[in-house]
């Protein structure tokens, strides 16, 4: 596989992972707020 293709694939995979993690954190914080409030 070409290096740039691999780098791009890796970047996109990380982006997707970061977004998933960020969404999970937001969900946890939201439910935390709802639980406290």
PDB file of C-alpha atoms in Angstrom:
ATOM      1  CA  UNK A   1       0.000   0.000   0.000  1.00  0.00           C
ATOM      2  CA  UNK A   2       1.187   3.498  -0.770  1.00  0.00           C
ATOM      3  CA  UNK A   3       2.440   5.481   2.206  1.00  0.00           C
ATOM      4  CA  UNK A   4       0.059   8.408   1.718  1.00  0.00           C
ATOM      5  CA  UNK A   5      -2.924   6.109   1.383  1.00  0.00           C
ATOM      6  CA  UNK A   6      -1.914   4.393   4.608  1.00  0.00           C
ATOM      7  CA  UNK A   7      -1.337   7.709   6.386  1.00  0.00           C
ATOM      8  CA  UNK A   8      -4.701   9.020   5.213  1.00  0.00           C
ATOM      9  CA  UNK A   9      -6.477   5.840   6.274  1.00  0.00           C
ATOM     10  CA  UNK A  10      -4.788   6.020   9.687  1.00  0.00           C
ATOM     11  CA  UNK A  11      -5.780   9.682  10.062  1.00  0.00           C
ATOM     12  CA  UNK A  12      -9.410   8.980   9.167  1.00  0.00           C
ATOM     13  CA  UNK A  13      -9.542   6.046  11.560  1.00  0.00           C
ATOM     14  CA  UNK A  14      -8.171   8.236  14.358  1.00  0.00           C
ATOM     15  CA  UNK A  15     -10.638  10.999  13.511  1.00  0.00           C
ATOM     16  CA  UNK A  16     -13.517   8.536  13.731  1.00  0.00           C
ATOM     17  CA  UNK A  17     -12.173   7.157  17.030  1.00  0.00           C
ATOM     18  CA  UNK A  18     -11.709  10.637  18.525  1.00  0.00           C
ATOM     19  CA  UNK A  19     -15.238  11.601  17.529  1.00  0.00           C
ATOM     20  CA  UNK A  20     -16.617   8.432  19.102  1.00  0.00           C
ATOM     21  CA  UNK A  21     -14.698   9.082  22.332  1.00  0.00           C
ATOM     22  CA  UNK A  22     -15.768  12.735  22.402  1.00  0.00           C
ATOM     23  CA  UNK A  23     -19.396  11.707  21.933  1.00  0.00           C
ATOM     24  CA  UNK A  24     -19.090   9.155  24.739  1.00  0.00           C
ATOM     25  CA  UNK A  25     -17.629  11.793  27.073  1.00  0.00           C
ATOM     26  CA  UNK A  26     -20.413  14.240  26.216  1.00  0.00           C
ATOM     27  CA  UNK A  27     -23.014  11.540  26.794  1.00  0.00           C
ATOM     28  CA  UNK A  28     -21.476  10.644  30.163  1.00  0.00           C
ATOM     29  CA  UNK A  29     -21.336  14.298  31.212  1.00  0.00           C
ATOM     30  CA  UNK A  30     -24.926  14.847  30.095  1.00  0.00           C
ATOM     31  CA  UNK A  31     -26.206  11.822  31.997  1.00  0.00           C
ATOM     32  CA  UNK A  32     -24.071  12.901  34.971  1.00  0.00           C
ATOM     33  CA  UNK A  33     -25.703  16.340  34.915  1.00  0.00           C
ATOM     34  CA  UNK A  34     -29.138  14.778  34.566  1.00  0.00           C
ATOM     35  CA  UNK A  35     -28.352  12.436  37.474  1.00  0.00           C
ATOM     36  CA  UNK A  36     -27.186  15.282  39.740  1.00  0.00           C
ATOM     37  CA  UNK A  37     -29.782  17.823  38.612  1.00  0.00           C
TER      38      UNK A  37
END
